[in-house]
Every structure is written in structure tokens, then in C-alpha cells.
Coordinates of C-alpha atoms in Angstrom, one line a residue:
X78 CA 103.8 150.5 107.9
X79 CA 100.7 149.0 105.5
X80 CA 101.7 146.7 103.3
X81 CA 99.5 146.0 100.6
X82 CA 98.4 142.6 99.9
X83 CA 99.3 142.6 96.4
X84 CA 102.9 142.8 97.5
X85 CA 102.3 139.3 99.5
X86 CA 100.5 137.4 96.7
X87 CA 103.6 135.7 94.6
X88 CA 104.3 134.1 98.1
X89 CA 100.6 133.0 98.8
X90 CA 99.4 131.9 95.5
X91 CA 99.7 128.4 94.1
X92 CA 101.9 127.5 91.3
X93 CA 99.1 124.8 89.4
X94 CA 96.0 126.6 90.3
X95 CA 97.2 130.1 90.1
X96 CA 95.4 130.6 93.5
X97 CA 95.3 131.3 97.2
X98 CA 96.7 128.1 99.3
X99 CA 93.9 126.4 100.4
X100 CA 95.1 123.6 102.8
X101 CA 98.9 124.8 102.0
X102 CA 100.9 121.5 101.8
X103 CA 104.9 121.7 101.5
X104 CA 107.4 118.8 99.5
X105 CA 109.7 118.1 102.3
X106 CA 112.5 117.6 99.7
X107 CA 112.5 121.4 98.2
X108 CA 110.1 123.4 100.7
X109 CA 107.7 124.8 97.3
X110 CA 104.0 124.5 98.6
X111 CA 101.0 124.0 96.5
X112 CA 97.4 123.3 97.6
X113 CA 96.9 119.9 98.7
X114 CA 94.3 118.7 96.3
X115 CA 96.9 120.8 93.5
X116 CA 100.2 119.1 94.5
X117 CA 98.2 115.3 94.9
X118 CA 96.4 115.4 91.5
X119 CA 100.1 116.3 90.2
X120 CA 102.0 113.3 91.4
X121 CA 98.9 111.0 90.1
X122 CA 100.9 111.8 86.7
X123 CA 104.5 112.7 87.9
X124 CA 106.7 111.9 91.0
X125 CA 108.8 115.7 90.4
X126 CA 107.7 119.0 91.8
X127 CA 106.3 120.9 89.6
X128 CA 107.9 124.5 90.4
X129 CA 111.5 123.1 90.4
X130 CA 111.6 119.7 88.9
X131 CA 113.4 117.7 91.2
X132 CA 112.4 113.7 92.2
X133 CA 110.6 114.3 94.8
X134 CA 110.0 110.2 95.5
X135 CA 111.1 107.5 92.8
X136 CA 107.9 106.1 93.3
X137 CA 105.7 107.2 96.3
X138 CA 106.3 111.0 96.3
X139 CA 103.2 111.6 98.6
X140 CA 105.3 110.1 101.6
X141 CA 107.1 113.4 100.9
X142 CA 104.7 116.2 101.3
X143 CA 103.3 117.7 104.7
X144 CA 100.5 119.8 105.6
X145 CA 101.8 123.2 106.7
X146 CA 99.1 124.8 109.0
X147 CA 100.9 128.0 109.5
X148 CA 101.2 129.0 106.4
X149 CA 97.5 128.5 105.6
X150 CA 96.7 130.4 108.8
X151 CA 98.9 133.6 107.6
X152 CA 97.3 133.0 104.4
X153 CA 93.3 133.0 105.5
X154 CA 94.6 136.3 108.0
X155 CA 95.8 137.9 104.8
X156 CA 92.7 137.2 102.6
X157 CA 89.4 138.5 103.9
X158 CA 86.7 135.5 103.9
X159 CA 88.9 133.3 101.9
X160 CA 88.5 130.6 104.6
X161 CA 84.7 131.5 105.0
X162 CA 83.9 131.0 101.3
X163 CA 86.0 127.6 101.1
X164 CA 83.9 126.3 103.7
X165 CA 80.5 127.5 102.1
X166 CA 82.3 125.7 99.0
X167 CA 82.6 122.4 100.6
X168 CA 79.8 122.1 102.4
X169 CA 77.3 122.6 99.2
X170 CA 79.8 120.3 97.6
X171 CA 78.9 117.5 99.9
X172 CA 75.1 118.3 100.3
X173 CA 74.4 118.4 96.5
X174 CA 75.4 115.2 96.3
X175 CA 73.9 114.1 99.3
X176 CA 76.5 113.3 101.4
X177 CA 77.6 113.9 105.0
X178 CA 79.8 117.0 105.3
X179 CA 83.4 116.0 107.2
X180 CA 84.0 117.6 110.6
X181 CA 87.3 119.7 111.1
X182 CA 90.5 117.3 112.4
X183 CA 90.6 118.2 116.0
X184 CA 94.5 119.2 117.3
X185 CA 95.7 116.2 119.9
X186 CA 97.4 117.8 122.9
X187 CA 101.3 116.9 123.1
X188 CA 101.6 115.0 126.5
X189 CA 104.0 117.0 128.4
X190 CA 107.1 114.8 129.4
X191 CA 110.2 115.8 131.6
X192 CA 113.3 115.5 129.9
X193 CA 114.0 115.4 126.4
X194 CA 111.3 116.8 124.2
X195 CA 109.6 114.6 122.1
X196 CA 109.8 115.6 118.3
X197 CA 106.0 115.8 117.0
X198 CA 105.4 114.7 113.5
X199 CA 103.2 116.6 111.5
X200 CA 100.7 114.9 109.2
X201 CA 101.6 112.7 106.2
X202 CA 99.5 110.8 103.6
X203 CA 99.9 107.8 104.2
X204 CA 98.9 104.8 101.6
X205 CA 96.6 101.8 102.7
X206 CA 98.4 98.9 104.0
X207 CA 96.3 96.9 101.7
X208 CA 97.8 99.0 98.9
X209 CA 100.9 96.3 99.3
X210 CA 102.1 96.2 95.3
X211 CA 103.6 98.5 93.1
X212 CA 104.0 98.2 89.5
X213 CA 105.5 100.0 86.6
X214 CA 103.3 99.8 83.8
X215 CA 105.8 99.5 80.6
X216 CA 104.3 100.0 76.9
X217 CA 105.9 98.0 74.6
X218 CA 103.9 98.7 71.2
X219 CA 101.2 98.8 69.1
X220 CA 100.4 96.3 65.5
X221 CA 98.0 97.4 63.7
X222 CA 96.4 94.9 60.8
X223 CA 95.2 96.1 57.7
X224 CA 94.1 99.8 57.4
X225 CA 92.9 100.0 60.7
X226 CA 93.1 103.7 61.9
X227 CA 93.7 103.9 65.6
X228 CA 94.2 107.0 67.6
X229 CA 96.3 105.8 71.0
X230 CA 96.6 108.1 73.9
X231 CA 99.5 107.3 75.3
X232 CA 99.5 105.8 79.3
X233 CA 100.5 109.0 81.9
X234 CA 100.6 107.2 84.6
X235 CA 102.8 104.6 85.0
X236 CA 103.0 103.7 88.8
X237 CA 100.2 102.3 90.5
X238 CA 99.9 101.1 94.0
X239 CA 97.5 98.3 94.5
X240 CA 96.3 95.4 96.3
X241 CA 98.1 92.2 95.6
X242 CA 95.0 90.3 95.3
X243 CA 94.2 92.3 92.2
X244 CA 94.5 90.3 89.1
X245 CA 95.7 90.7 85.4
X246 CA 92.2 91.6 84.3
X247 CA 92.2 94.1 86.7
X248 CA 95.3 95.8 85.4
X249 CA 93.5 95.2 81.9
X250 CA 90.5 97.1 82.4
X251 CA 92.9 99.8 84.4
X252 CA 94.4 100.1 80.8
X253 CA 91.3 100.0 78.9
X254 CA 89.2 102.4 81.0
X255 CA 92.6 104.6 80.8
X256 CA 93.7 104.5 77.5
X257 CA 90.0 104.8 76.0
X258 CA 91.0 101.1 73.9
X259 CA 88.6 100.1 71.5
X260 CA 86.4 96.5 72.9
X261 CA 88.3 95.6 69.5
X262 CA 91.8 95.7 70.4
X263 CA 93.6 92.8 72.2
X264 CA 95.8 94.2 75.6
X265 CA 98.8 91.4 76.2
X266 CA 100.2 91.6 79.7
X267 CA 103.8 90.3 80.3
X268 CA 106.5 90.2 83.1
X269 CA 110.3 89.1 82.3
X270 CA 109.6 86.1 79.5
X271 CA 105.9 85.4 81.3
X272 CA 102.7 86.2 79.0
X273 CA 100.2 86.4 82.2
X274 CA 96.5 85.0 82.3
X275 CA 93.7 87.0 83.7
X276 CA 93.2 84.7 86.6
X277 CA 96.7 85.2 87.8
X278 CA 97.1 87.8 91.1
X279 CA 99.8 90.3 90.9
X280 CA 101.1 88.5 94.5
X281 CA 101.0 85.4 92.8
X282 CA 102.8 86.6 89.9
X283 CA 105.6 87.6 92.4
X284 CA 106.3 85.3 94.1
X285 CA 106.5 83.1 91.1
X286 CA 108.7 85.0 88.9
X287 CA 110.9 86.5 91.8
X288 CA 113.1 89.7 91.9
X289 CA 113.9 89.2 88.3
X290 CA 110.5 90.8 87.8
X291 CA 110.9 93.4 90.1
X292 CA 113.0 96.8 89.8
X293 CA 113.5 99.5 92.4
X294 CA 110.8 97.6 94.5
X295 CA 108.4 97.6 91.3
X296 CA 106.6 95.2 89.6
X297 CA 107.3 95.6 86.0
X298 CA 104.4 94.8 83.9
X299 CA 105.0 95.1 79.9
X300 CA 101.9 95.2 77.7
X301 CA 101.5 95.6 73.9
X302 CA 98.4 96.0 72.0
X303 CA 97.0 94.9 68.9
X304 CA 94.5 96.8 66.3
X305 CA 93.0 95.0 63.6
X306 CA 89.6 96.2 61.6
X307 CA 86.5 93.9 61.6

């Protein structure tokens, strides 16, 4: 029999978007799929799924998530000229802004072996080996002097994954440009008992201060800020 395709849409739609998968990707840890660039942006902010709140990672949740191709084939089969008009979309994304348009991953073939089969991975997102530190970012207050009035966003995201080269004034200007801070306010950095100069490297701050400055494989980087009127 016909089945009408409204009868398919709750299983083809994204959660965050409220639309078609495009590039359907899957948490390994609870099967909900999202759209990649959906599910991604999410875990800039969280490391839970969004559809049933479970920890997806405690601190990497992208090394959970995999591309799941058949799935977005069903779904560009089911929605006539959805995968045409995505296309068209990305390609005048990339020339308006001058910029060369990417060409489609080819598939590898699987070498055929005798024997046991080989179990093939599928893709993952995988994080830059330079991207060798984590920190938690922790906020320990706010003083404000006089009658200063100060409106403070608070931080959402409080794991990063950087280079250890990066410095303290690095991670200051990640919290400025972030938390919109006023040129007037003074940021103060600390790890364990350590208030940290902006000269010092986040590798260097490591290996000085040990694992009593890690947790769960973090960094953990306190800072406090203070408001005073000119």
C-alpha cells in the first residue's frame, strides 16, 4: 500500500531544527539522531543528548556520535529534491563568500580478506592532536565597587579543548570575547592555590602544579572578576 509521507515525518525530522536530517548523525550511547551541524553546535554548550538527557561523554561527547548514511539516504528517497536543494544551498554558501566549494567524500573499497571479516568503522569526529588540553573553566565570583551596574552573562561553555601552548591571556580574551566583559573589568585566573600570569602556557602550568590541578583528565581553571566604576 501508499503510505503517506506525513506518517514518516516524526521519524525523519530533527529534534533541534524541527527539520529533515540533513547529514543524519546518531549518539552511539542512546541511537537519537539529529543533523550533524544540529547535534555539534549542541554539545559546544552541553555534553547530554538533547532528546533524552543522558551523558553522552563527560567531556568529549563528539567521540560519541557517527554519521549514519542510511538513514540520510532513506530520508533524501522520501523527500523529493531535498538533497538537490541542500546542495544548491551549499554551494551559493561557499561562492558568496568566495570560497572553493568541498567535493563529496568518496567511499574507500573494503579490501576483501579470507577469513575473519574485518569490522569497518564508520566515521567519527575526531579532535586535532594539537588540541592536547582540556580545561574546566570554573567561575568563582564577581565584586563589584561602588555603584557600579554590571550586567554578567554567565559562561555556557565550560570545557574547552585547546593547544597546550596557549597561554593565560589566551584563556582571558576566550572569557572576554565570551562573556562580552567590559575593557574595565579585571579577569583573575587561578589553578589550586596558583594566581597565574599571562605569560604562563596552560602545559607549563601542568606540569608545574601536577594532578592536584587536574580532575577527570581536566585542567581546572578558576577565575573571578572584578567591576569597579571609573
Amino acid at each position: 500500500r501508499m503510505i503517506n509521507l506525513a506518517e514518516l515525518t516524526p521519524y525523519i525530522l530533527c529534534s533541534i531544527c524541527k527539520g529533515y536530517f540533513i547529514d543524519a548523525t546518531t549518539i552511539t550511547e542512546c541511537l537519537h539522531t539529529f543533523c550533524k551541524s544540529c547535534i555539534v553546535r549542541h554539545f559546544y554548550y552541553s555534553n547530554r543528548c538533547p532528546k533524552c538527557n543522558i551523558v553522552v561523554h563527560q567531556t568529549q561527547p563528539l567521540y560519541n556520535i557517527r554519521l549514519d548514511r542510511q538513514l540520510q539516504d532513506i530520508v533524501y528517497k522520501l523527500v523529493v529534491n531535498l538533497e538537490e536543494r541542500e546542495k544548491k544551498q551549499m554551494h551559493d554558501f561557499y561562492k558568496e563568500r568566495g570560497l572553493e566549494v568541498p567535493k563529496p567524500a568518496v567511499p574507500q573499497p573494503v579490501p576483501v580478506s579470507r577469513g575473519r571479516p574485518r569490522k569497518v568503522m564508520g566515521s567519527v569526529f575526531r579532535i586535532p592532536p594539537e588540541l592536547d588540553i582540556s580545561i574546566l573553566l570554573e567561575f568563582i565570583g564577581c565584586i563589584v565597587f561602588k555603584s557600579h551596574i554590571y550586567s554578567l552573562q554567565p559562561l555556557e561553555k565550560k570545557f574547552v579543548r585547546v593547544s597546550g601552548e596557549a597561554t593565560i591571556g589566551h584563556v582571558e580574551k576566550f572569557l572576554r570575547r565570551k562573556m562580552d566583559l567590559d575593557p574595565t573589568c579585571q579577569v583573575d585566573i587561578i589553578c589550586g592555590d596558583h594566581l597565574l600570569e599571562h605569560k604562563q602556557t596552560l602545559r607549563e602550568i601542568r606540569q608545574a602544579i601536577g594532578e592536584s590541578a587536574v580532575q577527570d583528565g581536566l585542567l581546572v581553571l578558576h577565575y573571578g572578576l572584578a567591576v569597579s566604576s571609573l
